[in-house]
Short mmCIF file of C-alpha atoms in Angstrom, two decimals:
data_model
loop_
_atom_site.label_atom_id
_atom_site.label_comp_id
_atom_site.label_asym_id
_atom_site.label_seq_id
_atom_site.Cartn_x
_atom_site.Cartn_y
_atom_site.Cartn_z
CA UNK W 1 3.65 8.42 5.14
CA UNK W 2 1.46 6.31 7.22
CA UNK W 3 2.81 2.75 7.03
CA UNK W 4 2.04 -0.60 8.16
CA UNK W 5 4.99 -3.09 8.03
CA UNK W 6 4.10 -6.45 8.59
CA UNK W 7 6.57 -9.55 9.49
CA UNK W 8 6.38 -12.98 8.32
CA UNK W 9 9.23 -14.60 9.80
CA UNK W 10 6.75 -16.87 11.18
CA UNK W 11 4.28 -16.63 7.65
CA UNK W 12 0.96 -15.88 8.54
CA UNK W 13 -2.52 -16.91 9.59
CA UNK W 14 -5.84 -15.17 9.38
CA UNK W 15 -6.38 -15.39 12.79
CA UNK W 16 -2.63 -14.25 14.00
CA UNK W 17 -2.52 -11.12 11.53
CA UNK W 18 -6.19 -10.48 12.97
CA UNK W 19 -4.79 -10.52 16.92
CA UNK W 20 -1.45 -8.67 15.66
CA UNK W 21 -3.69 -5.68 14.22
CA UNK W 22 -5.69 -5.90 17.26
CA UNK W 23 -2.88 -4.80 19.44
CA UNK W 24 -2.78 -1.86 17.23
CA UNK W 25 -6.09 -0.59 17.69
CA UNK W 26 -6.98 1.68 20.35
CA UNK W 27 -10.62 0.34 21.73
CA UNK W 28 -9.99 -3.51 21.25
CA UNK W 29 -12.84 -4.34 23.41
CA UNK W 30 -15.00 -1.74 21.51
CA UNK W 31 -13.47 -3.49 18.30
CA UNK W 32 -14.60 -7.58 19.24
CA UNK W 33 -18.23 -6.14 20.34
CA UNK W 34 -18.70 -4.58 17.06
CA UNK W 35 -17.43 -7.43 14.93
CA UNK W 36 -19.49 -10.56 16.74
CA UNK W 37 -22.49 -7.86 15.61
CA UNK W 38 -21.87 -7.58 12.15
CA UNK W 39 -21.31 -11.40 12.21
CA UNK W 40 -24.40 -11.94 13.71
CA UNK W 41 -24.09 -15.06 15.51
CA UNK W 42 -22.67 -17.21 13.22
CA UNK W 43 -19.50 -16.76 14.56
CA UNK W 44 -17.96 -15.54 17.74
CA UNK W 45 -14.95 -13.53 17.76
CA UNK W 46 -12.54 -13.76 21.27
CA UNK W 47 -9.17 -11.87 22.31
CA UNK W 48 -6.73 -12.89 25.23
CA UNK W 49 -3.61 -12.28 26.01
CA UNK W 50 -0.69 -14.91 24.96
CA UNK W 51 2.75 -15.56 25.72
CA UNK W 52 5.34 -17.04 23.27
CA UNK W 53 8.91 -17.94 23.99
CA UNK W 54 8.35 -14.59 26.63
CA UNK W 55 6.28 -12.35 24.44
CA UNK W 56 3.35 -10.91 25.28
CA UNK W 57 0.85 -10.95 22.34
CA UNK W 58 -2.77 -11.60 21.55
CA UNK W 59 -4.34 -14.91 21.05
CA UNK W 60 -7.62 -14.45 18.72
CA UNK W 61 -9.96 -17.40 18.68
CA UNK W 62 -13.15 -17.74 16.43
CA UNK W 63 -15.94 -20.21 17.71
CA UNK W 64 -18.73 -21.58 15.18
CA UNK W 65 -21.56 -23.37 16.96
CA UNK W 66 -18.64 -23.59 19.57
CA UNK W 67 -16.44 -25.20 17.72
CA UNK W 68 -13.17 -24.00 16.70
CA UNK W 69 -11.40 -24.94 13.39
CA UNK W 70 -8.65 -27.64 14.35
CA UNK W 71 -10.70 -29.29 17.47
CA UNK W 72 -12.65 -32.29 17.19
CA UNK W 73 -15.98 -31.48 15.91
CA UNK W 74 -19.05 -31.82 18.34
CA UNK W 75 -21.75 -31.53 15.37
CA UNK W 76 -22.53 -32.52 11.95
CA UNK W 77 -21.72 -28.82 9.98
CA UNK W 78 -22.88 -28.52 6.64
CA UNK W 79 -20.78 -26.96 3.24
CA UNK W 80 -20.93 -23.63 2.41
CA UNK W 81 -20.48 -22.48 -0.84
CA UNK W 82 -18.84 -19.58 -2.55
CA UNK W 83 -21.88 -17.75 -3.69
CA UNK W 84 -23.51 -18.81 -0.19
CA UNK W 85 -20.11 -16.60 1.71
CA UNK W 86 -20.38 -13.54 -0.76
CA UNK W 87 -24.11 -13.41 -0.10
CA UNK W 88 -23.46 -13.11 3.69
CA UNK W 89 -20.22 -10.35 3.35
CA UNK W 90 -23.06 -8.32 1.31
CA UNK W 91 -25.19 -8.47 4.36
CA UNK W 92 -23.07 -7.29 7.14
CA UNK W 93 -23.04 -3.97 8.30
CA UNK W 94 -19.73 -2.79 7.45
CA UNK W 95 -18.50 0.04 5.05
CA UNK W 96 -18.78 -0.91 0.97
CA UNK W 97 -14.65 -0.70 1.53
CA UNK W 98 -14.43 -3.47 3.88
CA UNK W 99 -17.23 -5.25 1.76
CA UNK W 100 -15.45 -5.21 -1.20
CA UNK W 101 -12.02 -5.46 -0.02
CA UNK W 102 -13.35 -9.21 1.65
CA UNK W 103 -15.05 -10.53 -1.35
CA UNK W 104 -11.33 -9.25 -3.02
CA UNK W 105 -9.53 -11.74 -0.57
CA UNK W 106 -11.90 -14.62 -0.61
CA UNK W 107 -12.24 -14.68 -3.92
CA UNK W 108 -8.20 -15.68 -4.04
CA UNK W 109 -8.67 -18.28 -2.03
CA UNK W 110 -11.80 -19.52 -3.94
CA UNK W 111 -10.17 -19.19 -7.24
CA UNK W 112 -6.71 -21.05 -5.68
CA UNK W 113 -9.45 -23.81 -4.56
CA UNK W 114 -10.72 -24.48 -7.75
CA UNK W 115 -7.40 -24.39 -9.53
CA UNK W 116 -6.15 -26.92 -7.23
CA UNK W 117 -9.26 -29.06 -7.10
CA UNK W 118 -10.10 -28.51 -11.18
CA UNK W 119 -13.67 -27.57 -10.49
CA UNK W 120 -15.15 -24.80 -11.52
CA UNK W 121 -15.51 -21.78 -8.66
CA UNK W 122 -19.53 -22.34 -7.97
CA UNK W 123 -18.63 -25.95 -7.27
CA UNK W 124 -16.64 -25.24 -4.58
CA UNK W 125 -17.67 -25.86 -1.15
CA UNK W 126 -15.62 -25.31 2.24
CA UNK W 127 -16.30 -27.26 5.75
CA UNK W 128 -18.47 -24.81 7.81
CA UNK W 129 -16.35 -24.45 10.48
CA UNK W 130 -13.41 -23.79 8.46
CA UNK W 131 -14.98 -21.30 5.62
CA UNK W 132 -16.71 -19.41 8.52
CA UNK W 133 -13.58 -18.89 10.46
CA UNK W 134 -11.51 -17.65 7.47
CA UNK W 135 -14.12 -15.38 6.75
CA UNK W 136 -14.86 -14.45 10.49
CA UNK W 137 -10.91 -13.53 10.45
CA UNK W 138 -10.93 -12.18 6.79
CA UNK W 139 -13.98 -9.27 7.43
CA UNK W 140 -12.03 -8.68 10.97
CA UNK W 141 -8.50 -7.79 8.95
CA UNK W 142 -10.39 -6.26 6.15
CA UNK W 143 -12.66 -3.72 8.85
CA UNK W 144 -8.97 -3.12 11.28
CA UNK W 145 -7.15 -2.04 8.01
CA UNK W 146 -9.92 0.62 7.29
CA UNK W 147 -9.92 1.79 11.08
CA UNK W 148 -6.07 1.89 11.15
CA UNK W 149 -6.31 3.26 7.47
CA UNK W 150 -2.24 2.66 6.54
CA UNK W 151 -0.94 4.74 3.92
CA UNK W 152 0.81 2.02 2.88
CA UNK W 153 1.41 -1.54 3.75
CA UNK W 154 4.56 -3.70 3.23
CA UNK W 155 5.49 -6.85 4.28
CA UNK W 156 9.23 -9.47 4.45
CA UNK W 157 9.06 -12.30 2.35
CA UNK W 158 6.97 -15.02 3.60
CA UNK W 159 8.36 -17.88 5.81
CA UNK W 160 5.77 -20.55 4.25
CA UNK W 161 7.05 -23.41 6.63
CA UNK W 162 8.31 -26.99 5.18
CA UNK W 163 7.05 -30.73 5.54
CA UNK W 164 3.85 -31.76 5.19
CA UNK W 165 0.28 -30.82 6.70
CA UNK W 166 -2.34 -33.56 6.96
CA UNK W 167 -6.15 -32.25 5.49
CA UNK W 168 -9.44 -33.54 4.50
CA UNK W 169 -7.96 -34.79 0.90
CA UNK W 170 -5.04 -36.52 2.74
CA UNK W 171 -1.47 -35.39 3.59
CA UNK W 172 0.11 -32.62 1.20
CA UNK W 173 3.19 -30.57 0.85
CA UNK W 174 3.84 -27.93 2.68
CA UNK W 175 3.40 -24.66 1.20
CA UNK W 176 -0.13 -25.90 0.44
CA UNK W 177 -1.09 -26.16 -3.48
CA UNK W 178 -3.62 -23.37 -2.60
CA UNK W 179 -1.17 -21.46 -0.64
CA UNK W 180 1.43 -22.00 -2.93
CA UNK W 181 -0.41 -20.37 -6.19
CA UNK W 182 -1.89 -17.70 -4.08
CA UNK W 183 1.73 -16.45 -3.40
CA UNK W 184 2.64 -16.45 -6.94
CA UNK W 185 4.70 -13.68 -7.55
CA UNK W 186 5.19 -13.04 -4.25
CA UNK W 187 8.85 -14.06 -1.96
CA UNK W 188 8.50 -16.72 0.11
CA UNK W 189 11.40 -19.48 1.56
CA UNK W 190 10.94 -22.31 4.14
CA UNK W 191 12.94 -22.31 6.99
CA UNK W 192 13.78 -25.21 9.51
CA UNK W 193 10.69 -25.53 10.63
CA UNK W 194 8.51 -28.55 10.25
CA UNK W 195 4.64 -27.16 10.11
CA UNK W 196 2.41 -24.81 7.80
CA UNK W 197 3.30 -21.48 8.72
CA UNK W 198 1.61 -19.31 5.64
CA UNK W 199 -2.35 -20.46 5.49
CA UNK W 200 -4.53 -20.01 2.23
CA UNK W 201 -6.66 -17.02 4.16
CA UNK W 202 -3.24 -15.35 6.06
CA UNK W 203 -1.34 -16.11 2.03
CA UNK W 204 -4.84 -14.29 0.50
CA UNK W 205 -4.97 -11.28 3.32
CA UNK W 206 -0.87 -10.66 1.95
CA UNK W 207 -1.97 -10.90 -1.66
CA UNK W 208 -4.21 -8.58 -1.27
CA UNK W 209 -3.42 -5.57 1.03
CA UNK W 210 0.69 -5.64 0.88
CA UNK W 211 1.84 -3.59 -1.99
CA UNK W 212 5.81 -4.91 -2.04
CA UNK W 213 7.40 -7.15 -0.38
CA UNK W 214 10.90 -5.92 1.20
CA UNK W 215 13.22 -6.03 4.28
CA UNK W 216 12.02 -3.73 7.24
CA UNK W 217 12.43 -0.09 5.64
CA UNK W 218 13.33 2.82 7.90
CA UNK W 219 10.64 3.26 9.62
CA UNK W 220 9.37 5.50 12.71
CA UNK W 221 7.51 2.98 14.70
CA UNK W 222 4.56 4.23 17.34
CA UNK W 223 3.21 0.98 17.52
CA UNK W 224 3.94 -2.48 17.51
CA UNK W 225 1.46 -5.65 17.75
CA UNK W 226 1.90 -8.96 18.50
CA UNK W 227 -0.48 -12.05 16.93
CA UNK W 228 0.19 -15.38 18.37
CA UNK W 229 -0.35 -19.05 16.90
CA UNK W 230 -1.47 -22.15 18.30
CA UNK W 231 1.50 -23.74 18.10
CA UNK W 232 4.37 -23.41 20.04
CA UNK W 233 8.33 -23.86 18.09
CA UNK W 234 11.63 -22.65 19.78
CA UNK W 235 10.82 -19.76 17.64
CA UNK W 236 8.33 -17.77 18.73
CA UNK W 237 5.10 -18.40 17.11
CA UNK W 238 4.05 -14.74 15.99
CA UNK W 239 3.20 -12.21 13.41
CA UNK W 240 4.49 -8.96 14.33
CA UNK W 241 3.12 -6.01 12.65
CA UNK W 242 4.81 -2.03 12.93
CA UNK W 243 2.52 0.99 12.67
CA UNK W 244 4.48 4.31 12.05
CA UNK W 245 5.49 6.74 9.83
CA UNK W 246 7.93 6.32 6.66
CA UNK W 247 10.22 8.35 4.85
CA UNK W 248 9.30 9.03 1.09
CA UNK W 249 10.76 6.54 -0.26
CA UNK W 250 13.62 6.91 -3.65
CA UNK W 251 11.69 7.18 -6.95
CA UNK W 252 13.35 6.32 -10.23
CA UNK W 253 13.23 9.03 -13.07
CA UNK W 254 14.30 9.61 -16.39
CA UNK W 255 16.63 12.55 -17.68
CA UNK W 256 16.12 13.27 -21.14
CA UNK W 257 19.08 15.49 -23.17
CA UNK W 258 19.72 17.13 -26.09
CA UNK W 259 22.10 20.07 -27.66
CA UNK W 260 20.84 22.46 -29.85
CA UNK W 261 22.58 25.15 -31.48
CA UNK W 262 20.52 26.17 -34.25
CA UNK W 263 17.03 27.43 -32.52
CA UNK W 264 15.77 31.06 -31.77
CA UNK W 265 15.32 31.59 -27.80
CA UNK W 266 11.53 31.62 -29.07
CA UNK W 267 11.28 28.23 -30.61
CA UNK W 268 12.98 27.08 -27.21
CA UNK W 269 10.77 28.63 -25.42
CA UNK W 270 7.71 26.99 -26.95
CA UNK W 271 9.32 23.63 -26.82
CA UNK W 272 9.78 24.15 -23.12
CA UNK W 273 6.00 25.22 -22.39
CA UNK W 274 4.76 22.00 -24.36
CA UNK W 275 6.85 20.03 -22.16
CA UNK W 276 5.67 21.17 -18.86
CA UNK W 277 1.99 21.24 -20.50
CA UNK W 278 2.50 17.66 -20.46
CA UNK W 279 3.27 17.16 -17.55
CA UNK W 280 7.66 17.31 -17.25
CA UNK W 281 9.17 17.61 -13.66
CA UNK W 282 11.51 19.92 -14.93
CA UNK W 283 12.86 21.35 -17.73
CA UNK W 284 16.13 23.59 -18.15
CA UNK W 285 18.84 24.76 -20.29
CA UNK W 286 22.41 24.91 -19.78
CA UNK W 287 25.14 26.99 -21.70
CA UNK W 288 27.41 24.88 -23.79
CA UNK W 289 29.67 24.97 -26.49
CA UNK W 290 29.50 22.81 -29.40
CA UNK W 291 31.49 21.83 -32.46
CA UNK W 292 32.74 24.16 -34.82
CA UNK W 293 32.78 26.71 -31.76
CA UNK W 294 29.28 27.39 -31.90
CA UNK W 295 27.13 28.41 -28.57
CA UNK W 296 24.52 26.50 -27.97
CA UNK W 297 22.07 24.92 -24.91
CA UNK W 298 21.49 21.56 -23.81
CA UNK W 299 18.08 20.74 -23.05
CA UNK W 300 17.06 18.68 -19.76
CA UNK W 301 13.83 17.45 -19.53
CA UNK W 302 13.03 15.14 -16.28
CA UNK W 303 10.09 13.02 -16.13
CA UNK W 304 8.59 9.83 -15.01
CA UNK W 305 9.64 6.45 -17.20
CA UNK W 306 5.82 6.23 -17.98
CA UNK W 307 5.80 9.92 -19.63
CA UNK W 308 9.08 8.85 -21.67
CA UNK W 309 7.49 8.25 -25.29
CA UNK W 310 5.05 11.37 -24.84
CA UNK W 311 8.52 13.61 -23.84
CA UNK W 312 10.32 12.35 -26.39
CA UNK W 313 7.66 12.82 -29.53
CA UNK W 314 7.41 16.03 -28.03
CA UNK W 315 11.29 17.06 -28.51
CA UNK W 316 11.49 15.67 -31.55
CA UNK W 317 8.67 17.24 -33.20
CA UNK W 318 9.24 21.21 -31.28
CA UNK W 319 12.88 20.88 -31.57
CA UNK W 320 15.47 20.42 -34.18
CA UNK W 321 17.62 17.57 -32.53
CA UNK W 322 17.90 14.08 -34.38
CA UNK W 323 19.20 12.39 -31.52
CA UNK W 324 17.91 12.12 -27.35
CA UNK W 325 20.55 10.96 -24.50
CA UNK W 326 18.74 9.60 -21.66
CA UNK W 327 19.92 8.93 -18.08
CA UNK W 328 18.44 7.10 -15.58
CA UNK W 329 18.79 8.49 -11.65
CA UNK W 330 17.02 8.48 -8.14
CA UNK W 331 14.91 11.37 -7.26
CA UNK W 332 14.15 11.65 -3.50
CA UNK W 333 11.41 14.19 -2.50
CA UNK W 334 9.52 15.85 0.74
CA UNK W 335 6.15 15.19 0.91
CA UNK W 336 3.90 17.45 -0.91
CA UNK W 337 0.25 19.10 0.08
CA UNK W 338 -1.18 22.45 -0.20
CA UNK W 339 -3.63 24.64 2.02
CA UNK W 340 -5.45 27.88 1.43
CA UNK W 341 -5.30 30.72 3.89
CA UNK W 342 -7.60 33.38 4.40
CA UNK W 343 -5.71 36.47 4.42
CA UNK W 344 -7.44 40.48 4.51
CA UNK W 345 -6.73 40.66 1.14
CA UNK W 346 -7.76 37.46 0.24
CA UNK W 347 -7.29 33.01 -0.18
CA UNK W 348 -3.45 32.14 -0.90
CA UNK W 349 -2.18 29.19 -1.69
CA UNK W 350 0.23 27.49 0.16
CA UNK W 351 2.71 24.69 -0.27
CA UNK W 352 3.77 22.62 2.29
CA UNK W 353 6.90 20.04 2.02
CA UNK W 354 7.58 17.97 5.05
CA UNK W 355 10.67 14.87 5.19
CA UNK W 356 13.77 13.87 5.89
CA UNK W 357 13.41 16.17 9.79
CA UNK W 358 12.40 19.08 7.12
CA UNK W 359 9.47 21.04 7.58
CA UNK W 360 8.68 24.10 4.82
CA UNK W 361 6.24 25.92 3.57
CA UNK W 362 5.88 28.77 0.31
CA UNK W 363 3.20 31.02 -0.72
CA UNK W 364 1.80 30.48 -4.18
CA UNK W 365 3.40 33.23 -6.39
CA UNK W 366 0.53 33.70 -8.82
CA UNK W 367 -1.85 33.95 -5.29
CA UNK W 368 0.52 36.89 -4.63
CA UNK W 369 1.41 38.44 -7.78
CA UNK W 370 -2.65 38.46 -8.12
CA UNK W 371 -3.64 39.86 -4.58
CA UNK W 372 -0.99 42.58 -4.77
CA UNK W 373 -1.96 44.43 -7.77
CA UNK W 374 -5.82 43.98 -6.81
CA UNK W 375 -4.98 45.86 -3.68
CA UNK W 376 -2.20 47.74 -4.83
CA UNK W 377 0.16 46.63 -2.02
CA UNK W 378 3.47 44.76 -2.13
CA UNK W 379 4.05 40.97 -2.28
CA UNK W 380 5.75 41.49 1.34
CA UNK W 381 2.71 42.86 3.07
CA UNK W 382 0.61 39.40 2.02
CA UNK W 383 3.12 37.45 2.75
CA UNK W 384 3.16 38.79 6.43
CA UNK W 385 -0.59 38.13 6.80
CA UNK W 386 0.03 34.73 5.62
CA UNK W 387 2.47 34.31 8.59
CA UNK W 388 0.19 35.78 11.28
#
């Protein structure tokens, strides 16, 4: 599986995870050119190469009216609103995807704004040069994610940073209030270091696109990127973000049991087809002996924990047990896909598994079964065209 790990030893800025997925992307010139278009001027969107503690990253900067967010500002900038920043991500020309995915993220840091500030969302406004360059790095993330187009995206816990950060409204804590209730729910520590590390837009980018939170999984890496900060610690100041390819990863399932000794092999039967009909993994008997020296069979049924109540009102009412063990256990499994090949005798069905260095691949046996009686040849002779 296609995954996207991302690092936040150092937490995480819009404008760091922007340069870090940069790295990753194979026409980086091509990628700047297209995004100052869609932004149309109102803000400009630059790449160099940076250097921290002896790594070689990118730097991203974002200029509004020339200005960056953090400098001295040359001009009076007006507020811009919520509604006024969803108005302009429904104007610019990107896919609905990337559209939608940025209104997604904003709107966490709007709704952490208002929380924080106990004003309703439509009376929030943000500094111009600030709003515009979270939003400037928020579309850029948003459009690199669809390019890259992860399977999957994980992240570490978040290094959030400790001490204070001075802001328009004074000096505050630091995580942030509005970082801090963005990253609700999600695991973040502070570290030795004395700055904001995690920002509102790099904690509402997380939120957003990682699905879990975990330590670096085993991973086959073909690319790695590099995002550098402004500021420079004895640690270096960088998000560092993994492209490759995962292993499926261990998925938790139930095992449902029961012995029966006083069914015909029909009524088993029957209760075994209504299991699979509803969708069961697998479902088996085993040979056992039960009291009073009786043969009998235990049933298995393995499912999903979300199919658990349907499984067992199904046992219960096609089977004559009063009583269901259940067992709890990993399942690893290849990944799954299926083709159709064009053979003389006609489309089969194929199933391909692929994992763990394992590459296989099966012939559907209906496809066969069907084809071989409609041409009156054997199963073996299909199969052969399939391998051709």
């Amino acid at each position: 599986m296609k995954t996207l790990y991302i690092d936040c030893a150092m937490g995480c800025a819009g404008d760091m995870l922007t340069a870090a997925l940069l790295e990753l992307h194979p026409d980086r010139d091509g990628f700047i050119n297209r995004m100052n278009e869609a932004l149309g001027g109102k803000a400009v969107l630059s790449a160099k190469p940076d250097s921290k503690c002896g790594i070689m990253g990118t730097h991203v900067t974002v200029l509004i009216n020339g200005d960056e967010e953090g400098e001295p500002v040359r001009h009076h900038h007006h507020h811009t609103s919520v509604a006024e920043i969803m108005d302009f991500i429904d104007t610019v020309p990107l896919a609905d995807e990337v559209k939608r995915n940025a209104k997604a993220v904003y709107s966490l840091i709007a709704e952490a704004e208002s929380k924080v500030h106990g004003k309703p969302i439509e009376n929030i406004h943000f500094h111009e040069v600030g709003s515009l360059d979270a939003l400037a790095d928020v579309l850029s993330v948003c459009e690199l994610m669809h390019e890259l187009a992860p399977e999957k995206i994980l992240a570490s816990p978040v290094n959030a940073g400790s001490g204070f950060v001075k802001c328009a409204h004074g000096v505050l804590p630091v995580p942030t209030p509005a970082t801090e209730l963005i990253l609700c729910g999600v695991p973040i520590y502070s570290g030795q270091i004395k700055s904001e590390l995690c920002t509102p837009t790099g904690a509402a980018l997380l939120k957003h696109f990682v699905s879990d939170f975990v330590p670096r999984p085993v991973l086959t890496v073909e690319r790695v990127g590099y995002g550098t900060g402004k500021k420079n610690f004895e640690t270096a100041n960088v998000v560092r973000v993994l492209l490759g390819y995962a292993e499926n990863e261990k998925e938790q399932i139930i095992e449902l049991a029961c012995n029966l000794d006083d069914m015909t092999p029909e009524e088993l039967g029957f209760a075994m087809e209504e299991l699979f009909r509803l969708g069961a993994l697998d479902v088996y008997f085993t040979d056992i002996g039960m009291k009073k020296s009786r043969p009998g069979v235990m049933l298995t049924c393995m499912c999903r924990e979300a199919q658990r109540d349907e499984m067992l009102r199904c046992i219960f009412k096609h089977t004559t047990t009063i009583g269901v063990r259940e067992y709890t256990c990993g399942r690893y499994s290849l990944s799954r896909s299926i083709e159709t090949v064009q053979t003389q005798y006609g489309a089969v069905r194929v199933k391909n598994a692929e994992g763990y260095g394992v590459k296989r691949s099966k012939a559907e046996y209906d496809d066969l079964a069907r084809l071989a009686r409609e041409n009156n040849t054997a199963l073996a002779e299909i199969k052969k065209q399939i391998k051709k």
